[in-house]
Short mmCIF file of C-alpha atoms in Angstrom, two decimals:
data_model
loop_
_atom_site.label_atom_id
_atom_site.label_comp_id
_atom_site.label_asym_id
_atom_site.label_seq_id
_atom_site.Cartn_x
_atom_site.Cartn_y
_atom_site.Cartn_z
CA MET L 1 112.15 92.63 85.76
CA THR L 2 108.89 91.73 84.06
CA THR L 3 107.11 94.68 82.37
CA THR L 4 103.39 94.52 83.00
CA SER L 5 100.83 95.18 80.31
CA MET L 6 99.54 98.25 82.02
CA SER L 7 103.00 99.84 82.58
CA LYS L 8 104.23 99.72 78.97
CA LYS L 9 102.41 102.89 77.96
CA VAL L 10 99.51 105.18 78.95
CA LYS L 11 96.29 103.32 78.41
CA THR L 12 92.73 104.49 77.85
CA VAL L 13 90.38 102.98 80.33
CA MET L 14 86.58 103.23 80.26
CA VAL L 15 84.72 102.62 83.55
CA THR L 16 80.93 102.41 83.59
CA GLY L 17 78.98 103.21 86.76
CA ALA L 18 81.87 105.51 87.73
CA SER L 19 79.83 108.00 89.75
CA SER L 20 80.14 106.07 92.99
CA GLY L 21 81.37 102.87 94.70
CA PHE L 22 83.46 100.36 92.79
CA GLY L 23 83.41 102.44 89.63
CA LEU L 24 84.59 105.67 91.24
CA ALA L 25 87.38 103.95 93.19
CA THR L 26 88.47 102.07 90.10
CA ALA L 27 88.62 105.26 87.95
CA ARG L 28 90.64 106.95 90.60
CA ARG L 29 93.19 104.11 90.85
CA PHE L 30 93.71 104.00 87.07
CA ALA L 31 94.21 107.74 87.08
CA GLU L 32 96.76 107.38 89.88
CA LYS L 33 98.58 104.90 87.74
CA GLY L 34 98.95 107.49 84.96
CA HIS L 35 96.28 106.37 82.59
CA ARG L 36 93.53 108.26 80.76
CA VAL L 37 90.09 107.46 82.11
CA ILE L 38 86.60 107.75 80.56
CA VAL L 39 84.12 107.92 83.32
CA ALA L 40 80.63 106.84 82.33
CA ALA L 41 77.44 107.11 84.34
CA ARG L 42 73.99 108.75 84.41
CA ARG L 43 74.88 111.28 87.18
CA LYS L 44 76.80 113.88 85.19
CA GLU L 45 77.31 116.20 88.12
CA ARG L 46 79.19 113.50 90.02
CA LEU L 47 81.31 112.71 87.03
CA GLU L 48 82.21 116.37 86.61
CA SER L 49 83.20 116.62 90.23
CA LEU L 50 85.43 113.51 89.83
CA LYS L 51 87.05 114.90 86.65
CA GLN L 52 87.86 118.18 88.46
CA GLU L 53 89.36 116.29 91.35
CA LEU L 54 91.56 113.99 89.22
CA ASP L 55 92.55 116.64 86.73
CA ASP L 56 93.70 118.84 89.59
CA GLU L 57 95.69 115.97 91.09
CA PHE L 58 97.11 114.23 88.03
CA GLY L 59 96.97 116.85 85.27
CA ALA L 60 94.46 118.25 82.85
CA ASP L 61 92.74 115.95 80.34
CA THR L 62 93.26 112.87 82.58
CA VAL L 63 89.53 112.27 82.53
CA PHE L 64 86.78 112.39 79.94
CA VAL L 65 83.20 112.61 81.22
CA MET L 66 80.61 110.44 79.44
CA PRO L 67 77.06 110.95 80.68
CA LEU L 68 75.52 107.63 79.75
CA ASP L 69 72.67 105.20 80.33
CA VAL L 70 74.23 101.89 79.46
CA THR L 71 70.84 100.40 78.65
CA SER L 72 70.39 102.71 75.62
CA GLU L 73 72.14 101.47 72.50
CA THR L 74 71.54 104.73 70.70
CA GLN L 75 73.11 106.69 73.49
CA ILE L 76 76.12 104.44 73.69
CA GLU L 77 76.73 104.83 69.96
CA GLU L 78 76.35 108.64 70.12
CA MET L 79 78.67 108.98 73.06
CA LEU L 80 81.33 106.65 71.69
CA GLY L 81 81.18 108.67 68.43
CA SER L 82 81.87 111.86 70.35
CA LEU L 83 85.03 110.68 71.99
CA PRO L 84 88.08 112.96 71.30
CA GLU L 85 90.93 111.31 69.41
CA GLU L 86 93.13 110.73 72.48
CA PHE L 87 90.28 108.78 74.16
CA ALA L 88 88.87 107.02 71.17
CA GLU L 89 90.79 103.74 71.35
CA VAL L 90 89.74 102.01 74.59
CA ASP L 91 92.34 99.57 75.94
CA VAL L 92 90.45 98.49 79.06
CA LEU L 93 86.71 98.34 79.50
CA VAL L 94 85.51 97.97 83.08
CA ASN L 95 81.83 96.93 82.98
CA ASN L 96 80.86 98.04 86.46
CA ALA L 97 77.41 99.58 86.02
CA GLY L 98 74.90 97.46 87.89
CA LEU L 99 72.47 97.31 90.80
CA ALA L 100 70.37 95.20 93.03
CA LEU L 101 66.77 96.16 93.88
CA GLY L 102 64.66 94.58 96.64
CA LEU L 103 65.19 91.44 98.79
CA GLU L 104 61.67 90.00 98.64
CA PRO L 105 61.13 86.33 97.73
CA ALA L 106 60.32 85.72 94.02
CA HIS L 107 56.60 85.50 94.46
CA GLU L 108 56.48 88.95 96.11
CA ALA L 109 59.18 90.70 94.06
CA ASN L 110 58.46 93.83 92.09
CA LEU L 111 58.58 93.06 88.40
CA ASP L 112 59.74 96.58 87.55
CA ASP L 113 62.82 95.87 89.76
CA TRP L 114 63.50 92.69 87.85
CA HIS L 115 63.23 94.50 84.55
CA ARG L 116 65.63 97.17 85.67
CA MET L 117 68.20 94.75 86.95
CA VAL L 118 68.12 92.71 83.74
CA ASP L 119 68.35 95.92 81.68
CA THR L 120 71.32 97.31 83.56
CA ASN L 121 73.26 94.22 84.72
CA ILE L 122 72.78 92.18 81.57
CA LYS L 123 71.77 94.35 78.61
CA GLY L 124 74.05 97.26 79.64
CA LEU L 125 77.02 95.00 80.00
CA TYR L 126 76.60 93.20 76.72
CA LEU L 127 75.88 96.40 74.84
CA MET L 128 78.97 98.13 76.07
CA THR L 129 81.09 95.05 75.33
CA ARG L 130 79.72 94.60 71.81
CA LYS L 131 80.37 98.25 70.92
CA ILE L 132 83.90 98.35 72.28
CA LEU L 133 85.10 94.89 71.39
CA PRO L 134 85.50 95.15 67.57
CA GLY L 135 88.13 97.93 67.92
CA MET L 136 90.08 95.86 70.46
CA VAL L 137 90.02 92.84 68.13
CA GLU L 138 91.11 94.95 65.20
CA ARG L 139 94.02 96.35 67.22
CA ARG L 140 94.67 92.86 68.77
CA HIS L 141 94.92 94.51 72.15
CA GLY L 142 92.46 95.01 74.96
CA HIS L 143 90.99 93.82 78.29
CA ILE L 144 87.32 93.47 79.21
CA ILE L 145 86.87 93.42 82.98
CA ASN L 146 83.38 92.65 84.22
CA ILE L 147 82.15 93.24 87.73
CA GLY L 148 80.15 90.23 88.76
CA SER L 149 79.30 89.06 92.30
CA ILE L 150 79.36 86.06 94.57
CA ALA L 151 75.61 86.23 94.08
CA GLY L 152 76.24 84.64 90.68
CA ASN L 153 77.88 81.68 92.30
CA TYR L 154 75.83 81.10 95.51
CA ALA L 155 72.05 81.45 95.95
CA TYR L 156 70.48 83.27 98.90
CA PRO L 157 66.94 84.19 99.82
CA GLY L 158 65.82 87.26 98.06
CA GLY L 159 68.66 87.14 95.60
CA ASN L 160 66.51 85.70 92.82
CA ALA L 161 66.78 88.05 89.74
CA TYR L 162 69.90 89.80 90.93
CA GLY L 163 71.80 86.54 91.43
CA ALA L 164 70.59 85.39 88.03
CA THR L 165 71.98 88.55 86.32
CA LYS L 166 75.35 88.06 87.95
CA ALA L 167 75.35 84.34 86.86
CA PHE L 168 74.90 85.75 83.36
CA VAL L 169 77.93 87.97 83.88
CA LYS L 170 79.99 84.99 84.95
CA GLN L 171 78.96 82.82 81.91
CA PHE L 172 79.16 85.67 79.47
CA THR L 173 82.72 86.31 80.64
CA ARG L 174 83.62 82.70 80.09
CA ASN L 175 82.08 82.61 76.66
CA LEU L 176 83.99 85.72 75.68
CA ARG L 177 87.18 84.02 76.62
CA ALA L 178 86.22 81.13 74.26
CA ASP L 179 85.26 83.46 71.44
CA LEU L 180 88.34 85.68 71.67
CA LEU L 181 91.01 82.95 71.82
CA GLY L 182 93.73 83.98 69.36
CA THR L 183 92.84 87.67 69.41
CA GLN L 184 95.09 88.61 72.38
CA ILE L 185 92.04 90.16 74.10
CA ARG L 186 91.94 89.29 77.83
CA VAL L 187 88.70 88.93 79.81
CA THR L 188 88.20 88.89 83.56
CA ASN L 189 85.27 88.56 85.99
CA ILE L 190 85.61 90.16 89.43
CA GLU L 191 83.25 88.55 91.96
CA PRO L 192 82.96 90.53 95.22
CA GLY L 193 81.20 89.47 98.38
CA LEU L 194 79.91 91.79 101.05
CA ALA L 195 81.18 95.31 100.29
CA GLU L 196 80.03 98.57 101.80
CA THR L 197 79.12 101.14 99.14
CA GLU L 198 75.84 102.64 98.02
CA PHE L 199 74.78 99.16 96.96
CA SER L 200 72.44 98.43 99.86
CA LEU L 201 71.06 102.02 99.94
CA VAL L 202 69.99 101.50 96.32
CA ARG L 203 68.66 98.04 96.97
CA PHE L 204 66.48 99.31 99.77
CA ASN L 205 65.26 102.34 97.88
CA GLY L 206 67.18 104.87 99.96
CA ASP L 207 66.34 103.39 103.40
CA GLN L 208 69.51 104.19 105.28
CA GLY L 209 68.54 102.24 108.30
CA LYS L 210 68.07 99.00 106.33
CA ALA L 211 71.28 99.66 104.42
CA ASP L 212 73.28 100.17 107.63
CA ASP L 213 71.88 96.94 109.11
CA VAL L 214 73.44 94.93 106.32
CA TYR L 215 76.95 95.89 107.48
CA LYS L 216 76.37 96.17 111.23
CA GLY L 217 78.86 94.12 113.19
CA THR L 218 80.89 93.22 110.08
CA ASP L 219 84.18 94.32 108.56
CA PRO L 220 83.14 94.45 104.91
CA LEU L 221 85.13 94.93 101.75
CA THR L 222 85.46 98.46 100.52
CA ALA L 223 85.28 100.00 97.02
CA GLY L 224 89.02 100.43 97.22
CA ASP L 225 89.52 96.71 97.80
CA ILE L 226 87.63 95.95 94.56
CA ALA L 227 89.55 98.63 92.64
CA GLU L 228 92.82 96.95 93.75
CA ALA L 229 91.57 93.63 92.38
CA VAL L 230 90.76 95.25 89.04
CA ILE L 231 94.14 96.96 88.88
CA TRP L 232 95.95 93.72 89.77
CA ALA L 233 94.23 91.80 86.99
CA ALA L 234 94.93 94.57 84.43
CA GLU L 235 98.58 94.78 85.38
CA GLN L 236 99.43 91.17 84.73
CA PRO L 237 101.76 90.52 81.82
CA GLN L 238 100.09 90.17 78.43
CA HIS L 239 100.43 86.41 78.33
CA VAL L 240 98.58 86.08 81.70
CA ASN L 241 94.76 86.18 81.73
CA ILE L 242 93.04 86.27 85.11
CA ASN L 243 89.80 84.47 84.44
CA SER L 244 88.11 85.42 87.66
CA ILE L 245 88.74 86.77 91.16
CA GLU L 246 86.29 85.82 93.89
CA LEU L 247 86.83 87.81 97.10
CA MET L 248 84.95 88.12 100.35
CA PRO L 249 85.64 89.87 103.65
CA THR L 250 87.14 87.61 106.28
CA SER L 251 83.87 88.07 108.21
CA GLN L 252 81.89 86.30 105.46
CA ALA L 253 81.76 82.69 104.32
CA TRP L 254 79.37 80.27 102.60
CA ALA L 255 76.16 79.57 104.41
CA ALA L 256 74.90 76.15 105.30
CA LEU L 257 72.29 74.62 103.00
CA ALA L 258 68.79 75.46 104.22
CA ILE L 259 66.51 72.64 105.37
CA ASP L 260 62.78 72.99 105.89
CA LYS L 261 61.98 70.56 108.68
CA ILE L 262 58.46 69.10 108.84
CA GLN L 263 56.82 69.71 112.13
CA GLY L 264 54.68 67.21 113.89
#
């Protein structure tokens, strides 16, 4: 029987954006697998609730809460410096923190929304990676798992800056693979399609009706589906690197190319 990389010993896993959606589901699944989990997000009260839940179910000290804004380099350094010894060596980093804001065409989009998406989806991801990666390379062991999107592969109206940030995630992941050849560090990009979480509620600034309309009549992916993809990639034997996983619900496919037909 093949022993998977995640089953050899208890690992320390850091998940950003762990207060809801993909991040919360992923943190829960790693805890269920018996690993230590660092949950990082801005909403401390949600993280504390998750810690209580998981500690009660899987044992005390399963979870370490890290209130964190991934766009702040200073805050990242301070929080990483405060990790207790048993959580200090991160084996798996899941870069999940990210968001979409607005669905307007580029000429009508809110520039503040663009700035925030770039700061969180790009800057936050590369800062976390740069701060964690040296320790992994020194130990010659580790796995960076980035949460991208099919929006980084296929354009759609209103996806402008969001899709561009996820295209960055895709290419950054590929370039990490090139840089880290020979280090034994693995790198994976998870690229979900339509998934029902708080994603659309955030995108539409809390408008529940608009968010619900996105999923009406569909059978979308769930946060748990994405967590299973993350776990599967992490549990492959050390000599196997899953470069990317693109997944959509069965109810979703690629759209036809748009054509603007001249009238008259």
